PDB file of C-alpha atoms in Angstrom:
ATOM      1  CA  GLY A   1      -8.930  -3.033   5.174  1.00 55.00           C
ATOM      2  CA  ALA A   2      -8.016  -5.983   2.993  1.00 80.00           C
ATOM      3  CA  GLY A   3      -7.910  -5.427  -0.709  1.00 93.00           C
ATOM      4  CA  VAL A   4      -8.669  -7.776  -3.588  1.00 96.00           C
ATOM      5  CA  SER A   5      -6.674 -10.954  -3.223  1.00 97.00           C
ATOM      6  CA  GLN A   6      -5.674 -13.167  -6.136  1.00 98.00           C
ATOM      7  CA  SER A   7      -3.954 -16.538  -6.120  1.00 97.00           C
ATOM      8  CA  PRO A   8      -1.642 -17.864  -7.257  1.00 97.00           C
ATOM      9  CA  SER A   9       0.493 -14.829  -8.073  1.00 97.00           C
ATOM     10  CA  ASN A  10       2.363 -16.834 -10.697  1.00 97.00           C
ATOM     11  CA  LYS A  11       1.397 -19.981 -12.564  1.00 98.00           C
ATOM     12  CA  VAL A  12       3.438 -21.899 -15.101  1.00 98.00           C
ATOM     13  CA  THR A  13       1.625 -24.679 -16.885  1.00 98.00           C
ATOM     14  CA  GLU A  14       2.122 -26.930 -19.851  1.00 97.00           C
ATOM     15  CA  LYS A  15       0.095 -26.470 -22.991  1.00 97.00           C
ATOM     16  CA  GLY A  16      -3.093 -28.522 -22.811  1.00 97.00           C
ATOM     17  CA  LYS A  17      -3.421 -28.474 -19.023  1.00 98.00           C
ATOM     18  CA  ASP A  18      -6.307 -26.864 -17.158  1.00 98.00           C
ATOM     19  CA  VAL A  19      -5.733 -24.007 -14.709  1.00 98.00           C
ATOM     20  CA  GLU A  20      -7.840 -22.342 -12.036  1.00 98.00           C
ATOM     21  CA  LEU A  21      -7.281 -18.772 -10.919  1.00 98.00           C
ATOM     22  CA  ARG A  22      -8.862 -17.483  -7.744  1.00 98.00           C
ATOM     23  CA  CYS A  23     -10.108 -14.042  -6.737  1.00 97.00           C
ATOM     24  CA  ASP A  24     -11.261 -12.946  -3.299  1.00 96.00           C
ATOM     25  CA  PRO A  25     -12.928  -9.527  -3.653  1.00 95.00           C
ATOM     26  CA  ILE A  26     -13.302  -6.805  -1.062  1.00 94.00           C
ATOM     27  CA  SER A  27     -16.016  -7.717   1.411  1.00 92.00           C
ATOM     28  CA  GLY A  28     -19.321  -6.107   0.523  1.00 89.00           C
ATOM     29  CA  HIS A  29     -18.428  -5.409  -3.077  1.00 92.00           C
ATOM     30  CA  THR A  30     -21.243  -6.661  -5.272  1.00 90.00           C
ATOM     31  CA  ALA A  31     -19.541  -6.303  -8.639  1.00 91.00           C
ATOM     32  CA  LEU A  32     -16.607  -8.470  -9.715  1.00 94.00           C
ATOM     33  CA  TYR A  33     -14.665  -8.258 -12.984  1.00 95.00           C
ATOM     34  CA  TRP A  34     -12.017 -10.355 -14.693  1.00 98.00           C
ATOM     35  CA  TYR A  35      -9.652  -8.757 -17.177  1.00 98.00           C
ATOM     36  CA  ARG A  36      -6.460  -9.976 -18.787  1.00 96.00           C
ATOM     37  CA  GLN A  37      -3.435  -7.988 -19.781  1.00 94.00           C
ATOM     38  CA  SER A  38      -1.084  -9.250 -22.442  1.00 89.00           C
ATOM     39  CA  LEU A  39       2.338  -7.754 -23.069  1.00 80.00           C
ATOM     40  CA  GLY A  40       1.978  -4.315 -24.632  1.00 74.00           C
ATOM     41  CA  GLN A  41      -1.779  -4.535 -24.646  1.00 80.00           C
ATOM     42  CA  GLY A  42      -4.419  -2.863 -22.559  1.00 85.00           C
ATOM     43  CA  LEU A  43      -6.822  -4.590 -20.251  1.00 93.00           C
ATOM     44  CA  GLU A  44      -9.112  -6.980 -22.110  1.00 95.00           C
ATOM     45  CA  PHE A  45     -12.478  -7.523 -20.449  1.00 95.00           C
ATOM     46  CA  LEU A  46     -13.374 -11.172 -19.842  1.00 97.00           C
ATOM     47  CA  ILE A  47     -16.395 -11.525 -17.558  1.00 96.00           C
ATOM     48  CA  TYR A  48     -18.469  -9.512 -15.078  1.00 94.00           C
ATOM     49  CA  PHE A  49     -20.558 -10.583 -12.106  1.00 93.00           C
ATOM     50  CA  GLN A  50     -23.094  -8.297 -10.425  1.00 89.00           C
ATOM     51  CA  GLY A  51     -24.833  -9.572  -7.333  1.00 85.00           C
ATOM     52  CA  ASN A  52     -27.075 -12.526  -8.098  1.00 83.00           C
ATOM     53  CA  SER A  53     -27.604 -11.575 -11.731  1.00 87.00           C
ATOM     54  CA  ALA A  54     -26.459 -13.761 -14.592  1.00 89.00           C
ATOM     55  CA  PRO A  55     -22.841 -12.937 -15.423  1.00 92.00           C
ATOM     56  CA  ASP A  56     -21.895 -10.976 -18.518  1.00 93.00           C
ATOM     57  CA  LYS A  57     -19.645 -13.421 -20.376  1.00 94.00           C
ATOM     58  CA  SER A  58     -19.359 -11.355 -23.537  1.00 93.00           C
ATOM     59  CA  GLY A  59     -15.588 -10.942 -23.224  1.00 95.00           C
ATOM     60  CA  LEU A  60     -14.601 -14.588 -22.870  1.00 96.00           C
ATOM     61  CA  PRO A  61     -12.386 -15.373 -25.890  1.00 95.00           C
ATOM     62  CA  SER A  62     -13.412 -19.006 -26.301  1.00 95.00           C
ATOM     63  CA  ASP A  63     -15.431 -21.772 -24.671  1.00 96.00           C
ATOM     64  CA  ARG A  64     -12.234 -22.965 -22.959  1.00 98.00           C
ATOM     65  CA  PHE A  65     -12.721 -20.067 -20.554  1.00 98.00           C
ATOM     66  CA  SER A  66     -15.309 -20.132 -17.786  1.00 97.00           C
ATOM     67  CA  ALA A  67     -15.813 -18.479 -14.437  1.00 97.00           C
ATOM     68  CA  GLU A  68     -18.033 -18.773 -11.440  1.00 95.00           C
ATOM     69  CA  ARG A  69     -18.686 -16.764  -8.352  1.00 94.00           C
ATOM     70  CA  THR A  70     -19.837 -18.689  -5.333  1.00 86.00           C
ATOM     71  CA  GLY A  71     -22.007 -17.105  -2.666  1.00 81.00           C
ATOM     72  CA  GLY A  72     -21.559 -13.688  -4.200  1.00 77.00           C
ATOM     73  CA  SER A  73     -17.963 -13.580  -3.027  1.00 90.00           C
ATOM     74  CA  VAL A  74     -14.997 -15.662  -4.208  1.00 95.00           C
ATOM     75  CA  SER A  75     -14.615 -16.146  -7.942  1.00 97.00           C
ATOM     76  CA  THR A  76     -12.698 -18.755  -9.916  1.00 97.00           C
ATOM     77  CA  LEU A  77     -11.617 -18.345 -13.521  1.00 98.00           C
ATOM     78  CA  THR A  78     -10.943 -21.659 -15.241  1.00 98.00           C
ATOM     79  CA  ILE A  79      -9.037 -22.096 -18.461  1.00 98.00           C
ATOM     80  CA  GLN A  80      -9.252 -25.550 -19.996  1.00 98.00           C
ATOM     81  CA  ARG A  81      -6.704 -27.015 -22.410  1.00 98.00           C
ATOM     82  CA  THR A  82      -4.447 -23.999 -22.109  1.00 98.00           C
ATOM     83  CA  GLN A  83      -2.731 -22.592 -25.188  1.00 97.00           C
ATOM     84  CA  GLN A  84       0.384 -20.448 -25.443  1.00 96.00           C
ATOM     85  CA  GLU A  85      -1.715 -17.437 -26.444  1.00 95.00           C
ATOM     86  CA  ASP A  86      -3.407 -17.655 -23.041  1.00 97.00           C
ATOM     87  CA  SER A  87      -0.180 -16.427 -21.424  1.00 96.00           C
ATOM     88  CA  ALA A  88      -0.994 -13.102 -19.798  1.00 97.00           C
ATOM     89  CA  VAL A  89      -1.620 -11.411 -16.471  1.00 96.00           C
ATOM     90  CA  TYR A  90      -5.154 -12.127 -15.297  1.00 98.00           C
ATOM     91  CA  LEU A  91      -6.578  -9.308 -13.208  1.00 98.00           C
ATOM     92  CA  CYS A  92      -9.557  -9.407 -10.907  1.00 97.00           C
ATOM     93  CA  ALA A  93     -11.317  -6.269  -9.696  1.00 96.00           C
ATOM     94  CA  SER A  94     -14.303  -5.550  -7.515  1.00 95.00           C
ATOM     95  CA  SER A  95     -16.462  -2.496  -6.921  1.00 92.00           C
ATOM     96  CA  GLN A  96     -19.175  -1.490  -4.491  1.00 87.00           C
ATOM     97  CA  SER A  97     -21.788  -1.178  -7.206  1.00 72.00           C
ATOM     98  CA  ARG A  98     -22.009  -0.793 -10.900  1.00 60.00           C
ATOM     99  CA  GLY A  99     -23.379   2.698 -11.073  1.00 61.00           C
ATOM    100  CA  ARG A 100     -22.341   6.301 -10.557  1.00 60.00           C
ATOM    101  CA  GLY A 101     -18.775   5.799 -11.622  1.00 67.00           C
ATOM    102  CA  SER A 102     -17.977   3.353  -8.867  1.00 81.00           C
ATOM    103  CA  PRO A 103     -14.239   2.733  -9.315  1.00 88.00           C
ATOM    104  CA  LEU A 104     -12.676  -0.690  -9.605  1.00 93.00           C
ATOM    105  CA  HIS A 105     -10.322  -2.043  -6.952  1.00 95.00           C
ATOM    106  CA  PHE A 106      -7.784  -4.366  -8.512  1.00 96.00           C
ATOM    107  CA  GLY A 107      -5.835  -7.296  -7.184  1.00 97.00           C
ATOM    108  CA  ASN A 108      -2.179  -7.870  -7.986  1.00 95.00           C
ATOM    109  CA  GLY A 109      -3.034 -10.318 -10.715  1.00 96.00           C
ATOM    110  CA  THR A 110      -2.004 -13.847 -11.637  1.00 98.00           C
ATOM    111  CA  ARG A 111       0.785 -14.115 -14.187  1.00 97.00           C
ATOM    112  CA  LEU A 112       0.033 -17.179 -16.298  1.00 98.00           C
ATOM    113  CA  THR A 113       2.736 -18.669 -18.477  1.00 97.00           C
ATOM    114  CA  VAL A 114       1.844 -21.529 -20.799  1.00 97.00           C
ATOM    115  CA  THR A 115       4.875 -23.450 -22.044  1.00 96.00           C
TER     116      THR A 115
ATOM    117  CA  ALA B   1     -19.584  -0.749 -27.817  1.00 76.00           C
ATOM    118  CA  GLN B   2     -17.184   1.847 -26.548  1.00 83.00           C
ATOM    119  CA  SER B   3     -13.474   2.080 -27.314  1.00 91.00           C
ATOM    120  CA  VAL B   4     -10.583   4.029 -25.818  1.00 95.00           C
ATOM    121  CA  SER B   5      -7.454   5.352 -27.514  1.00 95.00           C
ATOM    122  CA  GLN B   6      -4.329   6.421 -25.710  1.00 95.00           C
ATOM    123  CA  HIS B   7      -2.051   7.939 -28.291  1.00 87.00           C
ATOM    124  CA  ASN B   8       1.154   8.086 -26.272  1.00 86.00           C
ATOM    125  CA  HIS B   9       2.434   4.600 -25.551  1.00 90.00           C
ATOM    126  CA  HIS B  10       5.776   5.630 -24.075  1.00 95.00           C
ATOM    127  CA  VAL B  11       6.656   8.999 -22.576  1.00 97.00           C
ATOM    128  CA  ILE B  12      10.023   9.954 -21.122  1.00 97.00           C
ATOM    129  CA  LEU B  13      10.384  13.176 -19.162  1.00 97.00           C
ATOM    130  CA  SER B  14      12.791  14.858 -16.830  1.00 97.00           C
ATOM    131  CA  GLU B  15      11.687  15.897 -13.354  1.00 97.00           C
ATOM    132  CA  ALA B  16       9.772  19.188 -13.223  1.00 97.00           C
ATOM    133  CA  ALA B  17       8.613  18.833 -16.823  1.00 97.00           C
ATOM    134  CA  SER B  18       4.898  19.181 -17.543  1.00 97.00           C
ATOM    135  CA  LEU B  19       2.865  16.150 -18.501  1.00 97.00           C
ATOM    136  CA  GLU B  20      -0.160  15.648 -20.693  1.00 97.00           C
ATOM    137  CA  LEU B  21      -1.367  12.182 -21.655  1.00 97.00           C
ATOM    138  CA  GLY B  22      -4.044  11.939 -24.300  1.00 96.00           C
ATOM    139  CA  CYS B  23      -7.184   9.847 -24.027  1.00 97.00           C
ATOM    140  CA  ASN B  24     -10.003   9.759 -26.554  1.00 97.00           C
ATOM    141  CA  TYR B  25     -13.033   7.529 -26.469  1.00 96.00           C
ATOM    142  CA  SER B  26     -15.844   6.593 -28.761  1.00 93.00           C
ATOM    143  CA  TYR B  27     -19.324   6.097 -27.360  1.00 89.00           C
ATOM    144  CA  GLY B  28     -22.606   7.721 -28.251  1.00 82.00           C
ATOM    145  CA  GLY B  29     -24.050   8.080 -24.773  1.00 86.00           C
ATOM    146  CA  THR B  30     -23.217   9.455 -21.350  1.00 88.00           C
ATOM    147  CA  VAL B  31     -20.031   8.079 -19.843  1.00 90.00           C
ATOM    148  CA  ASN B  32     -18.025   7.799 -16.672  1.00 91.00           C
ATOM    149  CA  LEU B  33     -14.313   8.444 -17.169  1.00 94.00           C
ATOM    150  CA  PHE B  34     -11.332   7.231 -15.181  1.00 95.00           C
ATOM    151  CA  TRP B  35      -7.574   7.335 -15.034  1.00 97.00           C
ATOM    152  CA  TYR B  36      -5.855   4.472 -13.259  1.00 97.00           C
ATOM    153  CA  VAL B  37      -2.168   4.211 -12.406  1.00 97.00           C
ATOM    154  CA  GLN B  38       0.048   1.192 -11.864  1.00 95.00           C
ATOM    155  CA  TYR B  39       3.315   1.910 -10.087  1.00 96.00           C
ATOM    156  CA  PRO B  40       6.121  -0.621 -10.540  1.00 94.00           C
ATOM    157  CA  GLY B  41       5.329  -3.802  -8.634  1.00 91.00           C
ATOM    158  CA  GLN B  42       1.956  -2.562  -7.448  1.00 93.00           C
ATOM    159  CA  HIS B  43      -1.651  -3.131  -8.438  1.00 93.00           C
ATOM    160  CA  LEU B  44      -3.735  -0.780 -10.543  1.00 95.00           C
ATOM    161  CA  GLN B  45      -5.288   2.001  -8.515  1.00 95.00           C
ATOM    162  CA  LEU B  46      -7.620   4.892  -9.189  1.00 94.00           C
ATOM    163  CA  LEU B  47      -5.981   8.230  -9.946  1.00 96.00           C
ATOM    164  CA  LEU B  48      -9.120  10.252 -10.616  1.00 95.00           C
ATOM    165  CA  LYS B  49     -12.610   9.947 -12.066  1.00 93.00           C
ATOM    166  CA  TYR B  50     -15.345  12.000 -13.687  1.00 93.00           C
ATOM    167  CA  PHE B  51     -19.046  11.167 -13.773  1.00 87.00           C
ATOM    168  CA  SER B  52     -20.820  14.535 -13.727  1.00 88.00           C
ATOM    169  CA  GLY B  53     -20.432  18.194 -12.839  1.00 91.00           C
ATOM    170  CA  ASP B  54     -17.235  20.200 -13.233  1.00 94.00           C
ATOM    171  CA  PRO B  55     -15.388  18.773 -16.254  1.00 94.00           C
ATOM    172  CA  LEU B  56     -12.042  19.582 -14.628  1.00 96.00           C
ATOM    173  CA  VAL B  57     -11.356  16.951 -12.012  1.00 96.00           C
ATOM    174  CA  LYS B  58      -8.472  16.731  -9.595  1.00 95.00           C
ATOM    175  CA  GLY B  59      -6.964  13.537  -8.351  1.00 93.00           C
ATOM    176  CA  ILE B  60      -4.209  12.347  -6.096  1.00 91.00           C
ATOM    177  CA  LYS B  61      -0.612  13.528  -6.271  1.00 94.00           C
ATOM    178  CA  GLY B  62      -1.360  16.738  -8.166  1.00 95.00           C
ATOM    179  CA  PHE B  63      -2.894  15.110 -11.229  1.00 97.00           C
ATOM    180  CA  GLU B  64      -5.909  16.571 -12.989  1.00 97.00           C
ATOM    181  CA  ALA B  65      -7.935  15.726 -16.069  1.00 98.00           C
ATOM    182  CA  GLU B  66     -10.346  17.658 -18.219  1.00 96.00           C
ATOM    183  CA  PHE B  67     -13.398  16.151 -19.880  1.00 96.00           C
ATOM    184  CA  ILE B  68     -14.100  17.838 -23.214  1.00 95.00           C
ATOM    185  CA  LYS B  69     -17.348  16.347 -24.418  1.00 93.00           C
ATOM    186  CA  SER B  70     -17.171  17.840 -27.905  1.00 93.00           C
ATOM    187  CA  LYS B  71     -13.792  16.198 -28.453  1.00 95.00           C
ATOM    188  CA  PHE B  72     -14.590  12.925 -26.660  1.00 95.00           C
ATOM    189  CA  SER B  73     -11.397  13.478 -24.712  1.00 96.00           C
ATOM    190  CA  PHE B  74     -10.249  13.089 -21.123  1.00 97.00           C
ATOM    191  CA  ASN B  75      -6.597  14.110 -21.073  1.00 97.00           C
ATOM    192  CA  LEU B  76      -4.483  13.722 -17.966  1.00 97.00           C
ATOM    193  CA  ARG B  77      -2.192  16.550 -16.874  1.00 98.00           C
ATOM    194  CA  LYS B  78       0.352  17.378 -14.233  1.00 98.00           C
ATOM    195  CA  PRO B  79       2.279  20.669 -14.251  1.00 97.00           C
ATOM    196  CA  SER B  80       5.491  19.287 -12.769  1.00 97.00           C
ATOM    197  CA  VAL B  81       6.285  15.568 -12.684  1.00 98.00           C
ATOM    198  CA  GLN B  82       8.426  13.796 -10.128  1.00 97.00           C
ATOM    199  CA  TRP B  83      10.572  10.688 -10.371  1.00 97.00           C
ATOM    200  CA  SER B  84       7.952   8.884  -8.263  1.00 97.00           C
ATOM    201  CA  ASP B  85       5.373   9.417 -11.046  1.00 98.00           C
ATOM    202  CA  THR B  86       7.124   6.739 -13.092  1.00 98.00           C
ATOM    203  CA  ALA B  87       4.311   4.279 -13.768  1.00 97.00           C
ATOM    204  CA  GLU B  88       1.856   2.904 -16.304  1.00 96.00           C
ATOM    205  CA  TYR B  89      -1.250   5.056 -16.809  1.00 97.00           C
ATOM    206  CA  PHE B  90      -4.562   3.715 -18.104  1.00 97.00           C
ATOM    207  CA  CYS B  91      -7.597   5.635 -19.262  1.00 97.00           C
ATOM    208  CA  ALA B  92     -10.969   3.901 -18.909  1.00 95.00           C
ATOM    209  CA  VAL B  93     -14.528   4.621 -19.975  1.00 93.00           C
ATOM    210  CA  SER B  94     -17.772   3.068 -18.811  1.00 90.00           C
ATOM    211  CA  PRO B  95     -21.290   3.823 -19.976  1.00 86.00           C
ATOM    212  CA  SER B  96     -23.440   5.579 -17.408  1.00 82.00           C
ATOM    213  CA  GLY B  97     -26.205   3.088 -18.004  1.00 74.00           C
ATOM    214  CA  GLY B  98     -26.506  -0.542 -18.963  1.00 70.00           C
ATOM    215  CA  SER B  99     -23.643  -2.807 -18.005  1.00 70.00           C
ATOM    216  CA  TYR B 100     -21.247  -0.102 -16.733  1.00 80.00           C
ATOM    217  CA  ILE B 101     -18.364  -2.387 -17.724  1.00 88.00           C
ATOM    218  CA  PRO B 102     -15.253  -0.216 -18.107  1.00 92.00           C
ATOM    219  CA  THR B 103     -13.230  -0.357 -21.307  1.00 94.00           C
ATOM    220  CA  PHE B 104      -9.540   0.404 -20.902  1.00 95.00           C
ATOM    221  CA  GLY B 105      -6.989   1.944 -23.209  1.00 95.00           C
ATOM    222  CA  ARG B 106      -3.659   0.259 -23.975  1.00 94.00           C
ATOM    223  CA  GLY B 107      -1.871   2.310 -21.354  1.00 95.00           C
ATOM    224  CA  THR B 108       0.970   4.819 -21.409  1.00 95.00           C
ATOM    225  CA  SER B 109       4.302   4.018 -19.862  1.00 95.00           C
ATOM    226  CA  LEU B 110       5.761   7.115 -18.214  1.00 97.00           C
ATOM    227  CA  ILE B 111       9.411   7.243 -17.198  1.00 97.00           C
ATOM    228  CA  VAL B 112      10.599  10.279 -15.275  1.00 97.00           C
ATOM    229  CA  HIS B 113      14.352  10.810 -15.039  1.00 95.00           C
ATOM    230  CA  PRO B 114      15.642  12.473 -11.872  1.00 90.00           C
TER     231      PRO B 114
END
């Protein structure tokens, strides 16, 4: 079946512009995660959605970052007034549930470059 | 909050060599443990996982990992690597309760020479 889909795959933007990154999770997966991966770094947790519960935003690095998940499916990560340090690969993942070691299924990521 | 340490950042091996990648975590409670792999040009995918039972778990492509609770470790092993094992390997830990949000290590880049 279809996996996690992310768009765009690459995004180059000028410093100060806003960007929107999209994630389409696997159908039926209730949990959705956003991570980012900077060069030489591991995956940094950003935000987590589980069903209709309030999202866990504890990983968002600043108030320029926000995300929403509409209808329990598609999610959009928005970065306002982008900075050069925002350059990274943004990864979306979904899982069937949050318990019992349910593994994450990752998309291919969006490579964001802020010039 | 939990944390994960992967001590080997870059590993270079020849084919048929044995592999062991270290992973240590810090967390006071019960955890689920994972190894993910990212082959060149592909997305991250699950290699193997542990959440209970036998601490020695086997995954795809001949990989295995052993959970040693007393050492807070979950090292990945393969007795004989192949060129196709060239990839980035990530260890991850999630609490068994609460948010379940996985924390990832920095990753280990493995290059296998034919």
